[in-house]
Amino acid sequence: MIQLESITKVYSGSVKAVDNVNLEVRPGEIFGFLGPNGAGKTTTIKMVVGLLHPTSGKVKIFGEEMNTENVSLKKRIGYVADEPVVMEKLTGAEYIRFICDVFEVPFSERVKKTEQLLRSFKLESAIRDPVSTYSHGMRQKLSLISALVHDPDLWILDEPIVGLDPKSAFILKQMMRRHADAGNTVFFSTHIMEIAERVCDRLGIIGDGEIKFVGTVDELRELRGEGSLEELFLEVTASEDEESDFSYLGAR
Amino acid sequence: MKMKKVISLISVLVDSHFGISTKKYTYFKKKQRLWEPAVIGGGVVAVVVSLSPLYYLLMKNMFDQYVQMGLENLFITTSVLLTGFLGFFFGIFFMTNALFFSKDMRTLVPLPLSPSEVITGKMFIVFLDQMFISLALLLPPLIYFGVRMELGIHYWIYAAVVFLLSQVIPVTFIGLILLPLSRYIKINRYRDFLVFFISAIILVGVLVFVGFMGGVEGNGLTPEEISQVLADPDALISRISLLYPPGLIAVRALTSGASTGFLWTVLFVFMNFGAFALLIFLGKKLYYHTYSELQESFASRKQFKEGELATFLSKHETPLKALIRREWRYFLRVPSFAVNGLSSVIILPALLLIMTGASGSDQVQQILTILEGASGFVVPAGVLVAVLAGSLSTLASSVFSREGKLFRELKALPISVKQVVMAKIMQITTVSLIGPAATVIALFVLFRISLFEGIAIILTSMVCITFLNFIQFLIDVSRPVLDWDNPHKAMKQNLNVAFSLPVIFGFVVGAGYLGYRLSDLLSPLAMTLVLLVTGILGTLLLWRTILSRTSALLIRDL
Ligand SMILES: Nc1ncnc2c1ncn2[C@@H]1O[C@H](COP(=O)(O)OP(=O)(O)O)[C@@H](O)[C@H]1O
Ligand SMILES: [Mg+2]
């Protein structure tokens, strides 16, 4: 489904955000992309969806090289960006209709899908108002709805759970499960180990732009011995708890 | 390209660009701040109503003159060329906006839209932005011409075509220059400044080119010569029609009768579609594919060395000083603000100086001798020039608009209203000061004014500028434009700035006219004193209002 062949991204200046990453995401799985802030998750995802060109290496989706000119390829992807980038001045309904138009979703289907998604994420009452009146979580939901309304095979979600309330997060996780079980693929990033543990079939851990681990949660456990996953996560990402003394915050 | 998709894309971009849905929501659904559209609508109507008789007279005079010479077609030519020409100028500005300062590509690239569709959508917005030029300068003359010449239905059809497509060629031309450059601009650390720098060069280049084609004899070109060229459409047209053939085709389409005109119109349409296709092709090849790099920003990721952080942080300041520093940082680090603000305060004195440089020419010499006779009035007159120069920074009329989303930060900081106002006024005043200072330098070179006169001019004009800045401040504080996505909307495209211009010009022209009428009664010293007192009184009078309005703004839900 997704193949990353030694992709590297060096931003202008000298920031090597992604360093020789090889990764394969298979059909029918939920793949969690895990790493702390600034690890290179968003950069990798942006290269996958074509927003950034890799400095070197190749991105392949459905066996084809990713290319923003390939409209039919882009049509099969539902992408939710890390900060919901929906056009602020439109109303939610206008935005969804626009998405349906460019993805050429048939009329009968777009009505049904939109209604269902709106109900699931409880966004019905806000949909006629401009996005600029939405809270962060509501924007996140709108972004999700518009990524799913056209029924893409591949979901690429950059930190999708972050702004969601627990109920919506739960619904989303279930949707991801069902989508993968139907033979499709979900590729999502998170910096929260617990989420990865709950929903992923396999996970990849990235730190400082390099892949530190790829495999199942069980394999990760085995590899790193006993202990909670949170600890393992801290281990693979090489952050130690040397700074765990925060008494200075209250001190006067 | 799929038509359905493109139409959907364009309608969404238009809605978003002009904020149609948002406006509908606040004004019609929420019924909030209804005075805003009322004031804006009223202002627009007032301007149109007051200017249209003038415009009508101007058209009538020109037309009558042309008819006398048997050159009535030149009437249309002037308007077509002028429209195309101003299209170039504004095109640079709208195009850089669309290409380098707007963020919509982030949304559009991952969507299943082809590069051509995306570029078409973006360019269409540029056309729409530009159409106001055609609306103001082409549409009325087209109508007037048709009515006066009593032309048939064919004219009206061809005129509609010419009108609708009038901005295609200018935009394409600008695209031909700017799109190839986007490759070189992409990863540059000083990208934003580079964009401005290049725009400035293009503007100057176009001016020089026009002046050259206008037949101004060789050695160098002064703005005054350029204005001569512009003032004399005849010479201009005869030259430019060579370099702007599209204009000629349009004119032929409009003036060759029904059947020949039809052929010209068809040619015109084809030419424009060709130009548009070229534009899309270039946009796709040169811009779309470098877009990825355009979103990168420069970062060096060097850590502070041992002790450096401590040194950096230990230079502490009072909250007010920190606020002033914040003002300067936000002003200087947004190129659109810095370039607009700084260039507009020196433009007037610079023009004065360039005139001196050109004082070899007879006309300038003549003007100078006339002025010499009235040299006693150099101080009050200098004050007015300095006031104009300093107030044109438009920093005060965009004082809160420039904050944009950062306004929330300002609201959250633990500072008093007075501190906010003081910091802003001090920064604005400092920038404004450049105007009078430069004016005094220019006057010194021109008229050898004394040091005392120079100081008097600076002092008096600064007081008046502060007064005018206060008025502008009040305009912006009542209705700041905070939800912009590109900084041009806070300054150049800000209605508050537009509304403040009549105030500034009104003050300067009004005072100048009064001074002229009263020149027998009042001595230059008395005039200067009147200006000084007006400025002081006005400033003192408005101070409290400024504080209360700012505090109201800071409390308001935003
Ligand atoms: N537009 C950009 N320009 C320059 N550097 C960037 C840009 N975006 C991200 N970076 C840098 O690249 C690195 C990886 O960032 P990112 O992929 O956003 O991390 P994550 O999503 O894992 O938190 C960080 O060091 C970040 O500062
Ligand atoms: Mg991220």
mmCIF file of N, CA and C in Angstrom, chain B residues 329-436:
data_model
loop_
_atom_site.group_PDB
_atom_site.id
_atom_site.type_symbol
_atom_site.label_atom_id
_atom_site.label_comp_id
_atom_site.label_asym_id
_atom_site.label_seq_id
_atom_site.Cartn_x
_atom_site.Cartn_y
_atom_site.Cartn_z
ATOM 1 N N ARG B 329 9.547 44.361 16.123
ATOM 2 C CA ARG B 329 9.828 43.045 15.553
ATOM 3 C C ARG B 329 8.743 42.664 14.553
ATOM 4 N N TYR B 330 7.477 42.754 14.976
ATOM 5 C CA TYR B 330 6.384 42.347 14.098
ATOM 6 C C TYR B 330 6.345 43.215 12.850
ATOM 7 N N PHE B 331 6.724 44.469 13.014
ATOM 8 C CA PHE B 331 6.708 45.380 11.872
ATOM 9 C C PHE B 331 7.826 45.029 10.890
ATOM 10 N N LEU B 332 9.024 44.863 11.421
ATOM 11 C CA LEU B 332 10.168 44.661 10.526
ATOM 12 C C LEU B 332 10.240 43.254 9.957
ATOM 13 N N ARG B 333 9.700 42.269 10.671
ATOM 14 C CA ARG B 333 9.872 40.896 10.201
ATOM 15 C C ARG B 333 8.762 40.442 9.264
ATOM 16 N N VAL B 334 7.767 41.272 9.068
ATOM 17 C CA VAL B 334 6.786 40.958 8.028
ATOM 18 C C VAL B 334 7.095 41.898 6.858
ATOM 19 N N PRO B 335 7.685 41.371 5.812
ATOM 20 C CA PRO B 335 8.157 42.230 4.730
ATOM 21 C C PRO B 335 7.082 43.168 4.206
ATOM 22 N N SER B 336 5.860 42.641 4.090
ATOM 23 C CA SER B 336 4.790 43.457 3.550
ATOM 24 C C SER B 336 4.611 44.724 4.386
ATOM 25 N N PHE B 337 4.711 44.610 5.695
ATOM 26 C CA PHE B 337 4.551 45.769 6.568
ATOM 27 C C PHE B 337 5.757 46.695 6.447
ATOM 28 N N ALA B 338 6.929 46.103 6.597
ATOM 29 C CA ALA B 338 8.143 46.908 6.621
ATOM 30 C C ALA B 338 8.304 47.675 5.307
ATOM 31 N N VAL B 339 8.145 46.969 4.204
ATOM 32 C CA VAL B 339 8.370 47.614 2.913
ATOM 33 C C VAL B 339 7.335 48.708 2.670
ATOM 34 N N ASN B 340 6.050 48.385 2.918
ATOM 35 C CA ASN B 340 5.014 49.397 2.712
ATOM 36 C C ASN B 340 5.205 50.593 3.610
ATOM 37 N N GLY B 341 5.408 50.322 4.901
ATOM 38 C CA GLY B 341 5.490 51.399 5.877
ATOM 39 C C GLY B 341 6.671 52.296 5.618
ATOM 40 N N LEU B 342 7.824 51.688 5.418
ATOM 41 C CA LEU B 342 9.033 52.498 5.275
ATOM 42 C C LEU B 342 9.083 53.217 3.933
ATOM 43 N N SER B 343 8.669 52.515 2.879
ATOM 44 C CA SER B 343 8.788 53.160 1.574
ATOM 45 C C SER B 343 7.813 54.315 1.451
ATOM 46 N N SER B 344 6.620 54.198 2.084
ATOM 47 C CA SER B 344 5.655 55.271 1.866
ATOM 48 C C SER B 344 6.011 56.543 2.618
ATOM 49 N N VAL B 345 6.843 56.464 3.666
ATOM 50 C CA VAL B 345 7.218 57.720 4.326
ATOM 51 C C VAL B 345 8.363 58.429 3.607
ATOM 52 N N ILE B 346 9.113 57.719 2.782
ATOM 53 C CA ILE B 346 10.203 58.439 2.111
ATOM 54 C C ILE B 346 9.903 58.758 0.648
ATOM 55 N N ILE B 347 8.756 58.274 0.161
ATOM 56 C CA ILE B 347 8.512 58.441 -1.264
ATOM 57 C C ILE B 347 8.400 59.914 -1.658
ATOM 58 N N LEU B 348 7.705 60.679 -0.817
ATOM 59 C CA LEU B 348 7.477 62.087 -1.153
ATOM 60 C C LEU B 348 8.774 62.910 -1.125
ATOM 61 N N PRO B 349 9.519 62.837 -0.009
ATOM 62 C CA PRO B 349 10.807 63.538 -0.004
ATOM 63 C C PRO B 349 11.726 63.060 -1.131
ATOM 64 N N ALA B 350 11.688 61.777 -1.409
ATOM 65 C CA ALA B 350 12.552 61.261 -2.476
ATOM 66 C C ALA B 350 12.180 61.901 -3.805
ATOM 67 N N LEU B 351 10.883 62.035 -4.051
ATOM 68 C CA LEU B 351 10.448 62.693 -5.285
ATOM 69 C C LEU B 351 10.973 64.124 -5.341
ATOM 70 N N LEU B 352 10.890 64.794 -4.185
ATOM 71 C CA LEU B 352 11.402 66.168 -4.114
ATOM 72 C C LEU B 352 12.871 66.202 -4.512
ATOM 73 N N LEU B 353 13.615 65.255 -3.941
ATOM 74 C CA LEU B 353 15.057 65.239 -4.194
ATOM 75 C C LEU B 353 15.362 64.936 -5.647
ATOM 76 N N ILE B 354 14.606 63.978 -6.197
ATOM 77 C CA ILE B 354 14.841 63.625 -7.599
ATOM 78 C C ILE B 354 14.588 64.837 -8.479
ATOM 79 N N MET B 355 13.574 65.617 -8.076
ATOM 80 C CA MET B 355 13.317 66.852 -8.813
ATOM 81 C C MET B 355 14.547 67.746 -8.816
ATOM 82 N N THR B 356 15.184 67.825 -7.647
ATOM 83 C CA THR B 356 16.406 68.637 -7.572
ATOM 84 C C THR B 356 17.449 68.100 -8.528
ATOM 85 N N GLY B 357 17.568 66.803 -8.532
ATOM 86 C CA GLY B 357 18.539 66.188 -9.414
ATOM 87 C C GLY B 357 18.280 66.585 -10.856
ATOM 88 N N ALA B 358 17.009 66.746 -11.177
ATOM 89 C CA ALA B 358 16.648 67.058 -12.552
ATOM 90 C C ALA B 358 16.518 68.557 -12.765
ATOM 91 N N SER B 359 17.000 69.331 -11.769
ATOM 92 C CA SER B 359 16.742 70.771 -11.846
ATOM 93 C C SER B 359 17.436 71.419 -13.040
ATOM 94 N N GLY B 360 18.187 70.647 -13.778
ATOM 95 C CA GLY B 360 18.741 71.182 -15.017
ATOM 96 C C GLY B 360 17.630 71.541 -16.006
ATOM 97 N N SER B 361 16.565 70.774 -15.966
ATOM 98 C CA SER B 361 15.531 70.998 -16.972
ATOM 99 C C SER B 361 14.808 72.323 -16.735
ATOM 100 N N ASP B 362 14.350 72.940 -17.790
ATOM 101 C CA ASP B 362 13.801 74.285 -17.720
ATOM 102 C C ASP B 362 12.612 74.397 -16.787
ATOM 103 N N GLN B 363 11.708 73.436 -16.932
ATOM 104 C CA GLN B 363 10.464 73.542 -16.172
ATOM 105 C C GLN B 363 10.704 73.587 -14.673
ATOM 106 N N VAL B 364 11.562 72.664 -14.202
ATOM 107 C CA VAL B 364 11.841 72.627 -12.774
ATOM 108 C C VAL B 364 12.451 73.944 -12.339
ATOM 109 N N GLN B 365 13.353 74.448 -13.165
ATOM 110 C CA GLN B 365 13.989 75.724 -12.861
ATOM 111 C C GLN B 365 12.934 76.815 -12.711
ATOM 112 N N GLN B 366 11.971 76.769 -13.621
ATOM 113 C CA GLN B 366 10.885 77.759 -13.574
ATOM 114 C C GLN B 366 10.117 77.665 -12.263
ATOM 115 N N ILE B 367 9.738 76.426 -11.939
ATOM 116 C CA ILE B 367 8.989 76.229 -10.704
ATOM 117 C C ILE B 367 9.784 76.755 -9.524
ATOM 118 N N LEU B 368 11.077 76.444 -9.535
ATOM 119 C CA LEU B 368 11.921 76.877 -8.428
ATOM 120 C C LEU B 368 11.951 78.394 -8.301
ATOM 121 N N THR B 369 12.020 79.080 -9.423
ATOM 122 C CA THR B 369 12.075 80.549 -9.334
ATOM 123 C C THR B 369 10.747 81.095 -8.818
ATOM 124 N N ILE B 370 9.674 80.489 -9.261
ATOM 125 C CA ILE B 370 8.382 80.931 -8.729
ATOM 126 C C ILE B 370 8.366 80.742 -7.215
ATOM 127 N N LEU B 371 8.818 79.558 -6.783
ATOM 128 C CA LEU B 371 8.808 79.260 -5.356
ATOM 129 C C LEU B 371 9.725 80.211 -4.595
ATOM 130 N N GLU B 372 10.829 80.541 -5.205
ATOM 131 C CA GLU B 372 11.779 81.449 -4.580
ATOM 132 C C GLU B 372 11.080 82.737 -4.143
ATOM 133 N N GLY B 373 10.182 83.209 -4.987
ATOM 134 C CA GLY B 373 9.450 84.428 -4.677
ATOM 135 C C GLY B 373 8.656 84.299 -3.388
ATOM 136 N N ALA B 374 8.151 83.086 -3.151
ATOM 137 C CA ALA B 374 7.343 82.875 -1.964
ATOM 138 C C ALA B 374 8.149 82.193 -0.872
ATOM 139 N N SER B 375 9.444 82.399 -0.883
ATOM 140 C CA SER B 375 10.296 81.590 -0.015
ATOM 141 C C SER B 375 10.028 81.853 1.464
ATOM 142 N N GLY B 376 9.358 82.956 1.770
ATOM 143 C CA GLY B 376 9.016 83.198 3.157
ATOM 144 C C GLY B 376 8.114 82.107 3.713
ATOM 145 N N PHE B 377 7.380 81.482 2.810
ATOM 146 C CA PHE B 377 6.411 80.485 3.258
ATOM 147 C C PHE B 377 6.981 79.074 3.290
ATOM 148 N N VAL B 378 8.306 78.990 3.196
ATOM 149 C CA VAL B 378 8.887 77.658 3.121
ATOM 150 C C VAL B 378 8.600 76.836 4.379
ATOM 151 N N VAL B 379 8.513 77.507 5.527
ATOM 152 C CA VAL B 379 8.264 76.741 6.744
ATOM 153 C C VAL B 379 6.847 76.153 6.787
ATOM 154 N N PRO B 380 5.795 76.999 6.700
ATOM 155 C CA PRO B 380 4.458 76.379 6.724
ATOM 156 C C PRO B 380 4.241 75.408 5.562
ATOM 157 N N ALA B 381 4.741 75.759 4.384
ATOM 158 C CA ALA B 381 4.569 74.844 3.255
ATOM 159 C C ALA B 381 5.339 73.554 3.510
ATOM 160 N N GLY B 382 6.558 73.697 4.027
ATOM 161 C CA GLY B 382 7.364 72.524 4.348
ATOM 162 C C GLY B 382 6.676 71.649 5.374
ATOM 163 N N VAL B 383 6.031 72.304 6.343
ATOM 164 C CA VAL B 383 5.315 71.530 7.360
ATOM 165 C C VAL B 383 4.258 70.656 6.694
ATOM 166 N N LEU B 384 3.526 71.245 5.762
ATOM 167 C CA LEU B 384 2.446 70.481 5.114
ATOM 168 C C LEU B 384 3.013 69.302 4.330
ATOM 169 N N VAL B 385 4.110 69.551 3.594
ATOM 170 C CA VAL B 385 4.730 68.447 2.861
ATOM 171 C C VAL B 385 5.186 67.363 3.832
ATOM 172 N N ALA B 386 5.812 67.809 4.925
ATOM 173 C CA ALA B 386 6.298 66.853 5.922
ATOM 174 C C ALA B 386 5.142 66.080 6.546
ATOM 175 N N VAL B 387 4.031 66.771 6.796
ATOM 176 C CA VAL B 387 2.868 66.100 7.381
ATOM 177 C C VAL B 387 2.374 65.016 6.429
ATOM 178 N N LEU B 388 2.288 65.374 5.158
ATOM 179 C CA LEU B 388 1.828 64.402 4.172
ATOM 180 C C LEU B 388 2.776 63.202 4.129
ATOM 181 N N ALA B 389 4.074 63.507 4.068
ATOM 182 C CA ALA B 389 5.064 62.430 3.991
ATOM 183 C C ALA B 389 4.962 61.510 5.196
ATOM 184 N N GLY B 390 4.890 62.102 6.384
ATOM 185 C CA GLY B 390 4.899 61.295 7.596
ATOM 186 C C GLY B 390 3.626 60.514 7.818
ATOM 187 N N SER B 391 2.471 61.093 7.445
ATOM 188 C CA SER B 391 1.209 60.403 7.720
ATOM 189 C C SER B 391 0.966 59.267 6.758
ATOM 190 N N LEU B 392 1.650 59.309 5.623
ATOM 191 C CA LEU B 392 1.373 58.293 4.605
ATOM 192 C C LEU B 392 1.904 56.912 4.974
ATOM 193 N N SER B 393 2.563 56.796 6.119
ATOM 194 C CA SER B 393 3.075 55.477 6.516
ATOM 195 C C SER B 393 1.926 54.474 6.621
ATOM 196 N N THR B 394 0.711 54.972 6.857
ATOM 197 C CA THR B 394 -0.491 54.145 7.066
ATOM 198 C C THR B 394 -0.310 53.126 8.189
ATOM 199 N N LEU B 395 0.674 53.380 9.057
ATOM 200 C CA LEU B 395 0.856 52.464 10.183
ATOM 201 C C LEU B 395 -0.262 52.631 11.196
ATOM 202 N N ALA B 396 -0.715 53.883 11.381
ATOM 203 C CA ALA B 396 -1.737 54.115 12.384
ATOM 204 C C ALA B 396 -3.085 53.569 11.933
ATOM 205 N N SER B 397 -3.368 53.664 10.638
ATOM 206 C CA SER B 397 -4.671 53.179 10.183
ATOM 207 C C SER B 397 -4.682 51.663 10.037
ATOM 208 N N SER B 398 -3.548 51.018 10.342
ATOM 209 C CA SER B 398 -3.556 49.556 10.342
ATOM 210 C C SER B 398 -3.035 49.046 11.670
ATOM 211 N N VAL B 399 -3.118 49.899 12.692
ATOM 212 C CA VAL B 399 -2.406 49.603 13.933
ATOM 213 C C VAL B 399 -2.827 48.274 14.570
ATOM 214 N N PHE B 400 -4.125 48.024 14.643
ATOM 215 C CA PHE B 400 -4.546 46.742 15.206
ATOM 216 C C PHE B 400 -4.751 45.694 14.129
ATOM 217 N N SER B 401 -5.091 46.144 12.927
ATOM 218 C CA SER B 401 -5.245 45.187 11.835
ATOM 219 C C SER B 401 -3.969 44.377 11.628
ATOM 220 N N ARG B 402 -2.830 45.056 11.771
ATOM 221 C CA ARG B 402 -1.571 44.350 11.533
ATOM 222 C C ARG B 402 -1.328 43.244 12.548
ATOM 223 N N GLU B 403 -1.959 43.330 13.689
ATOM 224 C CA GLU B 403 -1.799 42.263 14.670
ATOM 225 C C GLU B 403 -2.362 40.943 14.152
ATOM 226 N N GLY B 404 -3.460 41.030 13.422
ATOM 227 C CA GLY B 404 -4.088 39.805 12.944
ATOM 228 C C GLY B 404 -4.428 38.879 14.099
ATOM 229 N N LYS B 405 -4.085 37.613 13.949
ATOM 230 C CA LYS B 405 -4.417 36.639 14.988
ATOM 231 C C LYS B 405 -3.619 36.881 16.266
ATOM 232 N N LEU B 406 -2.491 37.594 16.128
ATOM 233 C CA LEU B 406 -1.665 37.856 17.303
ATOM 234 C C LEU B 406 -2.370 38.771 18.290
ATOM 235 N N PHE B 407 -3.471 39.352 17.842
ATOM 236 C CA PHE B 407 -4.197 40.236 18.721
ATOM 237 C C PHE B 407 -4.599 39.509 20.002
ATOM 238 N N ARG B 408 -4.844 38.217 19.856
ATOM 239 C CA ARG B 408 -5.237 37.437 21.042
ATOM 240 C C ARG B 408 -4.114 37.408 22.052
ATOM 241 N N GLU B 409 -2.899 37.340 21.550
ATOM 242 C CA GLU B 409 -1.744 37.362 22.440
ATOM 243 C C GLU B 409 -1.748 38.664 23.227
ATOM 244 N N LEU B 410 -2.002 39.755 22.509
ATOM 245 C CA LEU B 410 -2.011 41.064 23.144
ATOM 246 C C LEU B 410 -3.058 41.109 24.250
ATOM 247 N N LYS B 411 -4.206 40.514 23.974
ATOM 248 C CA LYS B 411 -5.279 40.516 24.958
ATOM 249 C C LYS B 411 -4.883 39.745 26.215
ATOM 250 N N ALA B 412 -4.095 38.692 25.994
ATOM 251 C CA ALA B 412 -3.793 37.804 27.110
ATOM 252 C C ALA B 412 -2.633 38.302 27.971
ATOM 253 N N LEU B 413 -1.831 39.222 27.438
ATOM 254 C CA LEU B 413 -0.667 39.670 28.188
ATOM 255 C C LEU B 413 -1.089 40.521 29.388
ATOM 256 N N PRO B 414 -0.348 40.392 30.489
ATOM 257 C CA PRO B 414 -0.712 41.170 31.689
ATOM 258 C C PRO B 414 -0.204 42.607 31.604
ATOM 259 N N ILE B 415 -0.815 43.403 30.736
ATOM 260 C CA ILE B 415 -0.375 44.780 30.558
ATOM 261 C C ILE B 415 -1.591 45.686 30.525
ATOM 262 N N SER B 416 -1.355 46.972 30.772
ATOM 263 C CA SER B 416 -2.489 47.892 30.801
ATOM 264 C C SER B 416 -2.767 48.438 29.408
ATOM 265 N N VAL B 417 -3.968 48.973 29.245
ATOM 266 C CA VAL B 417 -4.356 49.572 27.975
ATOM 267 C C VAL B 417 -3.394 50.688 27.601
ATOM 268 N N LYS B 418 -3.019 51.469 28.612
ATOM 269 C CA LYS B 418 -2.139 52.594 28.373
ATOM 270 C C LYS B 418 -0.796 52.127 27.806
ATOM 271 N N GLN B 419 -0.298 51.032 28.362
ATOM 272 C CA GLN B 419 0.973 50.513 27.863
ATOM 273 C C GLN B 419 0.856 50.077 26.405
ATOM 274 N N VAL B 420 -0.233 49.413 26.088
ATOM 275 C CA VAL B 420 -0.446 48.985 24.700
ATOM 276 C C VAL B 420 -0.443 50.205 23.779
ATOM 277 N N VAL B 421 -1.249 51.204 24.159
ATOM 278 C CA VAL B 421 -1.365 52.392 23.308
ATOM 279 C C VAL B 421 -0.029 53.111 23.187
ATOM 280 N N MET B 422 0.638 53.285 24.328
ATOM 281 C CA MET B 422 1.923 53.983 24.306
ATOM 282 C C MET B 422 2.916 53.281 23.382
ATOM 283 N N ALA B 423 3.024 51.982 23.531
ATOM 284 C CA ALA B 423 3.994 51.243 22.725
ATOM 285 C C ALA B 423 3.694 51.434 21.246
ATOM 286 N N LYS B 424 2.425 51.333 20.891
ATOM 287 C CA LYS B 424 2.054 51.438 19.486
ATOM 288 C C LYS B 424 2.309 52.852 18.959
ATOM 289 N N ILE B 425 1.876 53.849 19.753
ATOM 290 C CA ILE B 425 2.056 55.228 19.302
ATOM 291 C C ILE B 425 3.537 55.554 19.143
ATOM 292 N N MET B 426 4.349 55.061 20.074
ATOM 293 C CA MET B 426 5.767 55.390 19.991
ATOM 294 C C MET B 426 6.411 54.776 18.760
ATOM 295 N N GLN B 427 6.037 53.554 18.465
ATOM 296 C CA GLN B 427 6.623 52.931 17.285
ATOM 297 C C GLN B 427 6.155 53.641 16.019
ATOM 298 N N ILE B 428 4.874 53.944 15.968
ATOM 299 C CA ILE B 428 4.331 54.615 14.781
ATOM 300 C C ILE B 428 4.971 55.985 14.611
ATOM 301 N N THR B 429 5.101 56.709 15.728
ATOM 302 C CA THR B 429 5.683 58.047 15.653
ATOM 303 C C THR B 429 7.111 57.986 15.139
ATOM 304 N N THR B 430 7.850 56.994 15.601
ATOM 305 C CA THR B 430 9.237 56.892 15.144
ATOM 306 C C THR B 430 9.303 56.681 13.635
ATOM 307 N N VAL B 431 8.445 55.797 13.130
ATOM 308 C CA VAL B 431 8.446 55.580 11.676
ATOM 309 C C VAL B 431 8.006 56.857 10.955
ATOM 310 N N SER B 432 6.966 57.507 11.503
ATOM 311 C CA SER B 432 6.476 58.739 10.874
ATOM 312 C C SER B 432 7.555 59.802 10.807
ATOM 313 N N LEU B 433 8.399 59.831 11.843
ATOM 314 C CA LEU B 433 9.438 60.853 11.921
ATOM 315 C C LEU B 433 10.345 60.846 10.688
ATOM 316 N N ILE B 434 10.480 59.682 10.088
ATOM 317 C CA ILE B 434 11.324 59.595 8.889
ATOM 318 C C ILE B 434 10.816 60.566 7.819
ATOM 319 N N GLY B 435 9.481 60.709 7.708
ATOM 320 C CA GLY B 435 8.901 61.595 6.694
ATOM 321 C C GLY B 435 9.399 63.028 6.816
ATOM 322 N N PRO B 436 9.114 63.676 7.961
ATOM 323 C CA PRO B 436 9.601 65.046 8.145
ATOM 324 C C PRO B 436 11.123 65.160 8.026
#
